[in-house]
Amino acid sequence: AQKVTQAQTEISVVEKEDVTLDCVYETRDTTYYLFWYKQPPSGELVFLIRRNSFDEQNEISGRYSWNFQKSTSSFNFTITASQVVDSAVYFCALSGPGQGSARQLTFGSGTQLTVLP
Amino acid sequence: GAVVSQHPSWVICKSGTSVKIECRSLDFQATTMFWYRQFPKQSLMLMATSNEGSKATYEQGVEKDKFLINHASLTLSTLTVTSAHPEDSSFYICSARGGLAGSWTQYFGPGTRLLVL
């Protein structure tokens, strides 16, 4: 069975601070895919990143960076110099390699990030 | 690219009526579409997975006679909530995944807020 844990329910930071959102996953698959999605107050989930289990290179995209560590089963997300527009719920998700239901997304419970001006 | 639309975005209806929600992939062919339900401050709950031209696969506990899903084409899936009741009030979100080999990313629609009076 797959499981995604986002232990931080809510985080508040002041604008321009850096913030890291934690994600820990469990899976028996040797090949799997990890995702981060952003859900702003409007409700639409915005795809941020997909990471394959065989690629442990960290990734940076503007103010966003992701740290994938298979040894600790973690896929953490850091926002540098946070902005008010970053306020949203962030979901980490996991899917397996196979067909059908194995490729469904297992979502974490989400982290509500509030960036204060 | 990878845009998914949903219609309507808001619906208010009386108890006992049926409501149809459309999900369209606008710029890609979606061989698989997913329907989720989300209650306030909670994560997404997968209701069903539908593949074009075949019957939907429902998650445990989801009534297939109440939540009718049709995936008639590679760009359109519909969810019909039959004989809606107040407890069906929720945020319904669809997602779509393309048919290309290795297309693991789900792209989400903007969601439909259903309020049953």
PDB file of C-alpha atoms in Angstrom:
ATOM      1  CA  ALA A   1       0.000   0.000   0.000  1.00  0.00           C
ATOM      2  CA  GLN A   2       1.117   3.518  -0.690  1.00  0.00           C
ATOM      3  CA  LYS A   3       1.059   6.332   1.801  1.00  0.00           C
ATOM      4  CA  VAL A   4       2.029   9.992   1.761  1.00  0.00           C
ATOM      5  CA  THR A   5       2.502  11.945   4.959  1.00  0.00           C
ATOM      6  CA  GLN A   6       2.578  15.709   5.199  1.00  0.00           C
ATOM      7  CA  ALA A   7       3.051  16.261   8.898  1.00  0.00           C
ATOM      8  CA  GLN A   8       2.771  20.047   8.706  1.00  0.00           C
ATOM      9  CA  THR A   9      -0.903  20.940   8.672  1.00  0.00           C
ATOM     10  CA  GLU A  10      -0.414  24.700   8.628  1.00  0.00           C
ATOM     11  CA  ILE A  11       2.601  26.966   8.248  1.00  0.00           C
ATOM     12  CA  SER A  12       2.699  30.747   8.507  1.00  0.00           C
ATOM     13  CA  VAL A  13       5.673  32.798   7.402  1.00  0.00           C
ATOM     14  CA  VAL A  14       6.344  36.442   6.777  1.00  0.00           C
ATOM     15  CA  GLU A  15       6.946  37.544   3.216  1.00  0.00           C
ATOM     16  CA  LYS A  16      10.510  37.022   1.961  1.00  0.00           C
ATOM     17  CA  GLU A  17      11.194  34.195   4.393  1.00  0.00           C
ATOM     18  CA  ASP A  18      12.169  30.800   3.065  1.00  0.00           C
ATOM     19  CA  VAL A  19       9.858  27.904   3.866  1.00  0.00           C
ATOM     20  CA  THR A  20      10.171  24.136   3.464  1.00  0.00           C
ATOM     21  CA  LEU A  21       7.198  21.831   3.140  1.00  0.00           C
ATOM     22  CA  ASP A  22       7.884  18.252   4.167  1.00  0.00           C
ATOM     23  CA  CYS A  23       6.685  15.130   2.415  1.00  0.00           C
ATOM     24  CA  VAL A  24       7.426  11.544   3.443  1.00  0.00           C
ATOM     25  CA  TYR A  25       6.166   8.612   1.428  1.00  0.00           C
ATOM     26  CA  GLU A  26       5.837   4.858   1.706  1.00  0.00           C
ATOM     27  CA  THR A  27       5.718   2.437  -1.191  1.00  0.00           C
ATOM     28  CA  ARG A  28       6.808  -1.093  -2.046  1.00  0.00           C
ATOM     29  CA  ASP A  29       7.339  -0.229  -5.691  1.00  0.00           C
ATOM     30  CA  THR A  30      10.898   0.184  -6.901  1.00  0.00           C
ATOM     31  CA  THR A  31       9.703   2.549  -9.613  1.00  0.00           C
ATOM     32  CA  TYR A  32       7.332   5.301  -8.663  1.00  0.00           C
ATOM     33  CA  TYR A  33       6.525   8.944  -9.288  1.00  0.00           C
ATOM     34  CA  LEU A  34       6.258  11.837  -6.885  1.00  0.00           C
ATOM     35  CA  PHE A  35       4.337  15.045  -7.455  1.00  0.00           C
ATOM     36  CA  TRP A  36       3.663  18.382  -5.866  1.00  0.00           C
ATOM     37  CA  TYR A  37       0.469  20.300  -6.557  1.00  0.00           C
ATOM     38  CA  LYS A  38      -0.600  23.757  -5.401  1.00  0.00           C
ATOM     39  CA  GLN A  39      -4.226  24.517  -4.572  1.00  0.00           C
ATOM     40  CA  PRO A  40      -4.857  28.256  -4.210  1.00  0.00           C
ATOM     41  CA  PRO A  41      -8.103  29.555  -2.661  1.00  0.00           C
ATOM     42  CA  SER A  42      -9.805  29.335  -6.058  1.00  0.00           C
ATOM     43  CA  GLY A  43      -9.622  25.548  -5.717  1.00  0.00           C
ATOM     44  CA  GLU A  44      -7.882  24.515  -8.918  1.00  0.00           C
ATOM     45  CA  LEU A  45      -4.933  22.188  -8.437  1.00  0.00           C
ATOM     46  CA  VAL A  46      -1.850  23.423 -10.225  1.00  0.00           C
ATOM     47  CA  PHE A  47       0.817  20.910 -11.193  1.00  0.00           C
ATOM     48  CA  LEU A  48       4.254  21.966  -9.959  1.00  0.00           C
ATOM     49  CA  ILE A  49       6.603  19.050 -10.470  1.00  0.00           C
ATOM     50  CA  ARG A  50       6.903  15.333 -11.186  1.00  0.00           C
ATOM     51  CA  ARG A  51       9.924  13.354 -10.073  1.00  0.00           C
ATOM     52  CA  ASN A  52      10.798   9.799 -11.093  1.00  0.00           C
ATOM     53  CA  SER A  53      12.156   7.467  -8.446  1.00  0.00           C
ATOM     54  CA  PHE A  54      15.259   6.709 -10.466  1.00  0.00           C
ATOM     55  CA  ASP A  55      16.228  10.362 -10.744  1.00  0.00           C
ATOM     56  CA  GLU A  56      17.455  11.735  -7.438  1.00  0.00           C
ATOM     57  CA  GLN A  57      18.737  14.987  -8.811  1.00  0.00           C
ATOM     58  CA  ASN A  58      17.346  17.940  -6.978  1.00  0.00           C
ATOM     59  CA  GLU A  59      15.509  20.478  -9.052  1.00  0.00           C
ATOM     60  CA  ILE A  60      15.205  24.228  -8.964  1.00  0.00           C
ATOM     61  CA  SER A  61      12.631  26.301 -10.776  1.00  0.00           C
ATOM     62  CA  GLY A  62      12.821  29.961  -9.962  1.00  0.00           C
ATOM     63  CA  ARG A  63      12.030  30.354  -6.277  1.00  0.00           C
ATOM     64  CA  TYR A  64      10.965  26.734  -6.002  1.00  0.00           C
ATOM     65  CA  SER A  65      13.284  23.832  -5.262  1.00  0.00           C
ATOM     66  CA  TRP A  66      12.752  20.195  -4.468  1.00  0.00           C
ATOM     67  CA  ASN A  67      14.950  17.847  -2.454  1.00  0.00           C
ATOM     68  CA  PHE A  68      14.365  14.164  -3.228  1.00  0.00           C
ATOM     69  CA  GLN A  69      16.059  11.693  -0.880  1.00  0.00           C
ATOM     70  CA  LYS A  70      15.280   8.034  -1.435  1.00  0.00           C
ATOM     71  CA  SER A  71      17.262   7.035   1.650  1.00  0.00           C
ATOM     72  CA  THR A  72      14.760   8.826   3.871  1.00  0.00           C
ATOM     73  CA  SER A  73      11.756   8.485   1.527  1.00  0.00           C
ATOM     74  CA  SER A  74      11.308  12.208   1.472  1.00  0.00           C
ATOM     75  CA  PHE A  75      10.473  14.714  -1.226  1.00  0.00           C
ATOM     76  CA  ASN A  76      10.591  18.146   0.368  1.00  0.00           C
ATOM     77  CA  PHE A  77       9.626  21.407  -1.278  1.00  0.00           C
ATOM     78  CA  THR A  78      11.274  24.740  -0.514  1.00  0.00           C
ATOM     79  CA  ILE A  79      10.029  28.165  -1.480  1.00  0.00           C
ATOM     80  CA  THR A  80      12.706  30.822  -1.330  1.00  0.00           C
ATOM     81  CA  ALA A  81      11.810  34.442  -0.606  1.00  0.00           C
ATOM     82  CA  SER A  82       8.143  33.627  -0.162  1.00  0.00           C
ATOM     83  CA  GLN A  83       5.448  35.933  -1.480  1.00  0.00           C
ATOM     84  CA  VAL A  84       1.844  36.496  -0.499  1.00  0.00           C
ATOM     85  CA  VAL A  85       0.753  34.839  -3.749  1.00  0.00           C
ATOM     86  CA  ASP A  86       2.375  31.624  -2.546  1.00  0.00           C
ATOM     87  CA  SER A  87      -0.384  31.277   0.048  1.00  0.00           C
ATOM     88  CA  ALA A  88      -2.184  28.052  -0.800  1.00  0.00           C
ATOM     89  CA  VAL A  89      -2.581  24.426   0.174  1.00  0.00           C
ATOM     90  CA  TYR A  90       0.240  22.297  -1.156  1.00  0.00           C
ATOM     91  CA  PHE A  91      -0.244  18.595  -1.783  1.00  0.00           C
ATOM     92  CA  CYS A  92       2.418  15.962  -2.203  1.00  0.00           C
ATOM     93  CA  ALA A  93       1.321  12.870  -4.140  1.00  0.00           C
ATOM     94  CA  LEU A  94       2.668   9.484  -5.189  1.00  0.00           C
ATOM     95  CA  SER A  95       1.822   7.065  -7.986  1.00  0.00           C
ATOM     96  CA  GLY A  96       3.078   3.626  -8.922  1.00  0.00           C
ATOM     97  CA  PRO A  97       4.511   2.380 -12.200  1.00  0.00           C
ATOM     98  CA  GLY A  98       1.891  -0.022 -13.446  1.00  0.00           C
ATOM     99  CA  GLN A  99      -1.319   0.193 -15.341  1.00  0.00           C
ATOM    100  CA  GLY A 100      -4.796   0.944 -14.115  1.00  0.00           C
ATOM    101  CA  SER A 101      -5.232   1.558 -10.437  1.00  0.00           C
ATOM    102  CA  ALA A 102      -1.500   1.342  -9.770  1.00  0.00           C
ATOM    103  CA  ARG A 103      -1.116   4.661 -11.518  1.00  0.00           C
ATOM    104  CA  GLN A 104      -3.605   6.448  -9.327  1.00  0.00           C
ATOM    105  CA  LEU A 105      -2.386   9.291  -7.208  1.00  0.00           C
ATOM    106  CA  THR A 106      -2.133   8.872  -3.478  1.00  0.00           C
ATOM    107  CA  PHE A 107      -2.339  12.314  -1.912  1.00  0.00           C
ATOM    108  CA  GLY A 108      -0.984  13.575   1.345  1.00  0.00           C
ATOM    109  CA  SER A 109      -3.282  15.528   3.614  1.00  0.00           C
ATOM    110  CA  GLY A 110      -1.887  18.846   2.406  1.00  0.00           C
ATOM    111  CA  THR A 111      -0.082  21.750   4.046  1.00  0.00           C
ATOM    112  CA  GLN A 112      -1.778  25.139   4.295  1.00  0.00           C
ATOM    113  CA  LEU A 113       0.861  27.788   3.707  1.00  0.00           C
ATOM    114  CA  THR A 114       0.033  31.353   4.672  1.00  0.00           C
ATOM    115  CA  VAL A 115       2.469  34.076   3.705  1.00  0.00           C
ATOM    116  CA  LEU A 116       1.887  37.268   5.634  1.00  0.00           C
ATOM    117  CA  PRO A 117       2.765  40.665   4.177  1.00  0.00           C
TER     118      PRO A 117
ATOM    119  CA  GLY B   1      -0.682  22.884 -22.848  1.00  0.00           C
ATOM    120  CA  ALA B   2      -2.447  20.270 -20.693  1.00  0.00           C
ATOM    121  CA  VAL B   3      -5.538  22.313 -19.906  1.00  0.00           C
ATOM    122  CA  VAL B   4      -8.575  20.713 -18.325  1.00  0.00           C
ATOM    123  CA  SER B   5     -11.877  22.515 -18.035  1.00  0.00           C
ATOM    124  CA  GLN B   6     -14.913  21.786 -15.911  1.00  0.00           C
ATOM    125  CA  HIS B   7     -18.451  23.011 -16.257  1.00  0.00           C
ATOM    126  CA  PRO B   8     -20.267  24.313 -14.350  1.00  0.00           C
ATOM    127  CA  SER B   9     -17.982  25.865 -11.757  1.00  0.00           C
ATOM    128  CA  TRP B  10     -20.858  26.375  -9.318  1.00  0.00           C
ATOM    129  CA  VAL B  11     -24.212  24.664  -9.043  1.00  0.00           C
ATOM    130  CA  ILE B  12     -26.973  25.047  -6.496  1.00  0.00           C
ATOM    131  CA  CYS B  13     -29.852  22.636  -6.743  1.00  0.00           C
ATOM    132  CA  LYS B  14     -32.794  21.335  -4.787  1.00  0.00           C
ATOM    133  CA  SER B  15     -32.679  18.002  -3.037  1.00  0.00           C
ATOM    134  CA  GLY B  16     -33.771  15.184  -5.325  1.00  0.00           C
ATOM    135  CA  THR B  17     -32.581  16.687  -8.578  1.00  0.00           C
ATOM    136  CA  SER B  18     -29.765  15.356 -10.728  1.00  0.00           C
ATOM    137  CA  VAL B  19     -26.694  17.364 -11.597  1.00  0.00           C
ATOM    138  CA  LYS B  20     -24.311  16.756 -14.472  1.00  0.00           C
ATOM    139  CA  ILE B  21     -20.714  17.966 -14.387  1.00  0.00           C
ATOM    140  CA  GLU B  22     -18.564  17.990 -17.513  1.00  0.00           C
ATOM    141  CA  CYS B  23     -14.812  17.573 -17.649  1.00  0.00           C
ATOM    142  CA  ARG B  24     -12.922  18.300 -20.852  1.00  0.00           C
ATOM    143  CA  SER B  25      -9.288  18.027 -21.837  1.00  0.00           C
ATOM    144  CA  LEU B  26      -8.822  20.980 -24.167  1.00  0.00           C
ATOM    145  CA  ASP B  27      -5.466  20.393 -25.791  1.00  0.00           C
ATOM    146  CA  PHE B  28      -4.692  16.718 -25.370  1.00  0.00           C
ATOM    147  CA  GLN B  29      -6.412  13.378 -25.597  1.00  0.00           C
ATOM    148  CA  ALA B  30      -7.161  11.918 -22.212  1.00  0.00           C
ATOM    149  CA  THR B  31      -7.360   8.159 -22.205  1.00  0.00           C
ATOM    150  CA  THR B  32      -7.916   8.210 -18.459  1.00  0.00           C
ATOM    151  CA  MET B  33      -9.906  10.641 -16.375  1.00  0.00           C
ATOM    152  CA  PHE B  34     -10.360  10.703 -12.642  1.00  0.00           C
ATOM    153  CA  TRP B  35     -13.091  12.133 -10.442  1.00  0.00           C
ATOM    154  CA  TYR B  36     -12.331  13.366  -6.953  1.00  0.00           C
ATOM    155  CA  ARG B  37     -14.336  14.793  -4.118  1.00  0.00           C
ATOM    156  CA  GLN B  38     -12.940  17.239  -1.597  1.00  0.00           C
ATOM    157  CA  PHE B  39     -14.515  18.404   1.641  1.00  0.00           C
ATOM    158  CA  PRO B  40     -13.391  21.669   3.274  1.00  0.00           C
ATOM    159  CA  LYS B  41      -9.866  21.543   4.669  1.00  0.00           C
ATOM    160  CA  GLN B  42      -9.415  17.934   3.585  1.00  0.00           C
ATOM    161  CA  SER B  43      -7.427  16.160   0.960  1.00  0.00           C
ATOM    162  CA  LEU B  44      -8.785  14.851  -2.318  1.00  0.00           C
ATOM    163  CA  MET B  45     -10.695  11.599  -2.218  1.00  0.00           C
ATOM    164  CA  LEU B  46     -10.679   9.562  -5.418  1.00  0.00           C
ATOM    165  CA  MET B  47     -14.183   8.541  -6.411  1.00  0.00           C
ATOM    166  CA  ALA B  48     -13.599   6.742  -9.680  1.00  0.00           C
ATOM    167  CA  THR B  49     -11.293   6.194 -12.620  1.00  0.00           C
ATOM    168  CA  SER B  50     -12.638   6.144 -16.135  1.00  0.00           C
ATOM    169  CA  ASN B  51     -11.016   5.018 -19.336  1.00  0.00           C
ATOM    170  CA  GLU B  52     -12.394   6.124 -22.668  1.00  0.00           C
ATOM    171  CA  GLY B  53     -14.959   3.706 -24.004  1.00  0.00           C
ATOM    172  CA  SER B  54     -15.159   1.492 -20.940  1.00  0.00           C
ATOM    173  CA  LYS B  55     -16.979   1.461 -17.649  1.00  0.00           C
ATOM    174  CA  ALA B  56     -15.637   3.474 -14.775  1.00  0.00           C
ATOM    175  CA  THR B  57     -13.902   1.806 -11.853  1.00  0.00           C
ATOM    176  CA  TYR B  58     -15.312   3.060  -8.583  1.00  0.00           C
ATOM    177  CA  GLU B  59     -13.475   3.255  -5.296  1.00  0.00           C
ATOM    178  CA  GLN B  60     -14.777   1.349  -2.340  1.00  0.00           C
ATOM    179  CA  GLY B  61     -17.694   3.074  -0.705  1.00  0.00           C
ATOM    180  CA  VAL B  62     -18.662   5.147  -3.741  1.00  0.00           C
ATOM    181  CA  GLU B  63     -22.145   4.339  -5.006  1.00  0.00           C
ATOM    182  CA  LYS B  64     -21.948   3.757  -8.741  1.00  0.00           C
ATOM    183  CA  ASP B  65     -25.703   4.174  -9.163  1.00  0.00           C
ATOM    184  CA  LYS B  66     -25.589   7.551  -7.510  1.00  0.00           C
ATOM    185  CA  PHE B  67     -22.473   8.898  -9.211  1.00  0.00           C
ATOM    186  CA  LEU B  68     -22.797   8.022 -12.885  1.00  0.00           C
ATOM    187  CA  ILE B  69     -19.649   8.473 -14.921  1.00  0.00           C
ATOM    188  CA  ASN B  70     -19.460   8.489 -18.686  1.00  0.00           C
ATOM    189  CA  HIS B  71     -16.231   8.797 -20.646  1.00  0.00           C
ATOM    190  CA  ALA B  72     -17.593   8.812 -24.160  1.00  0.00           C
ATOM    191  CA  SER B  73     -14.666  10.418 -25.939  1.00  0.00           C
ATOM    192  CA  LEU B  74     -10.980  11.106 -25.489  1.00  0.00           C
ATOM    193  CA  THR B  75     -11.715  14.674 -24.420  1.00  0.00           C
ATOM    194  CA  LEU B  76     -14.911  14.442 -22.390  1.00  0.00           C
ATOM    195  CA  SER B  77     -16.013  12.753 -19.200  1.00  0.00           C
ATOM    196  CA  THR B  78     -19.188  13.505 -17.293  1.00  0.00           C
ATOM    197  CA  LEU B  79     -20.192  12.916 -13.697  1.00  0.00           C
ATOM    198  CA  THR B  80     -23.889  12.871 -12.898  1.00  0.00           C
ATOM    199  CA  VAL B  81     -24.947  13.093  -9.291  1.00  0.00           C
ATOM    200  CA  THR B  82     -28.371  11.488  -9.313  1.00  0.00           C
ATOM    201  CA  SER B  83     -31.074  12.429  -6.803  1.00  0.00           C
ATOM    202  CA  ALA B  84     -28.701  14.747  -5.003  1.00  0.00           C
ATOM    203  CA  HIS B  85     -29.052  15.276  -1.273  1.00  0.00           C
ATOM    204  CA  PRO B  86     -27.476  17.844   1.052  1.00  0.00           C
ATOM    205  CA  GLU B  87     -24.756  15.381   2.072  1.00  0.00           C
ATOM    206  CA  ASP B  88     -23.604  15.326  -1.562  1.00  0.00           C
ATOM    207  CA  SER B  89     -22.649  18.982  -1.281  1.00  0.00           C
ATOM    208  CA  SER B  90     -18.945  19.116  -1.920  1.00  0.00           C
ATOM    209  CA  PHE B  91     -16.192  20.246  -4.261  1.00  0.00           C
ATOM    210  CA  TYR B  92     -15.884  17.877  -7.207  1.00  0.00           C
ATOM    211  CA  ILE B  93     -12.656  17.878  -9.191  1.00  0.00           C
ATOM    212  CA  CYS B  94     -11.754  15.988 -12.312  1.00  0.00           C
ATOM    213  CA  SER B  95      -8.318  15.257 -13.688  1.00  0.00           C
ATOM    214  CA  ALA B  96      -7.073  13.902 -16.963  1.00  0.00           C
ATOM    215  CA  ARG B  97      -4.037  11.997 -18.047  1.00  0.00           C
ATOM    216  CA  GLY B  98      -2.847  11.677 -21.612  1.00  0.00           C
ATOM    217  CA  GLY B  99      -2.379   8.503 -23.542  1.00  0.00           C
ATOM    218  CA  LEU B 100       1.273   8.908 -24.406  1.00  0.00           C
ATOM    219  CA  ALA B 101       3.604   6.260 -23.057  1.00  0.00           C
ATOM    220  CA  GLY B 102       5.076   7.510 -19.822  1.00  0.00           C
ATOM    221  CA  SER B 103       2.395  10.141 -19.377  1.00  0.00           C
ATOM    222  CA  TRP B 104       2.179   9.953 -15.625  1.00  0.00           C
ATOM    223  CA  THR B 105       1.024  13.431 -14.788  1.00  0.00           C
ATOM    224  CA  GLN B 106      -2.585  14.183 -13.970  1.00  0.00           C
ATOM    225  CA  TYR B 107      -3.812  17.637 -14.873  1.00  0.00           C
ATOM    226  CA  PHE B 108      -6.718  18.946 -12.880  1.00  0.00           C
ATOM    227  CA  GLY B 109      -9.796  20.911 -13.787  1.00  0.00           C
ATOM    228  CA  PRO B 110     -10.817  23.976 -11.793  1.00  0.00           C
ATOM    229  CA  GLY B 111     -13.456  22.051  -9.852  1.00  0.00           C
ATOM    230  CA  THR B 112     -17.212  22.299  -9.398  1.00  0.00           C
ATOM    231  CA  ARG B 113     -18.769  23.420  -6.156  1.00  0.00           C
ATOM    232  CA  LEU B 114     -22.075  21.668  -5.592  1.00  0.00           C
ATOM    233  CA  LEU B 115     -24.554  22.888  -3.002  1.00  0.00           C
ATOM    234  CA  VAL B 116     -27.690  20.836  -2.506  1.00  0.00           C
ATOM    235  CA  LEU B 117     -30.450  22.580  -0.591  1.00  0.00           C
TER     236      LEU B 117
END
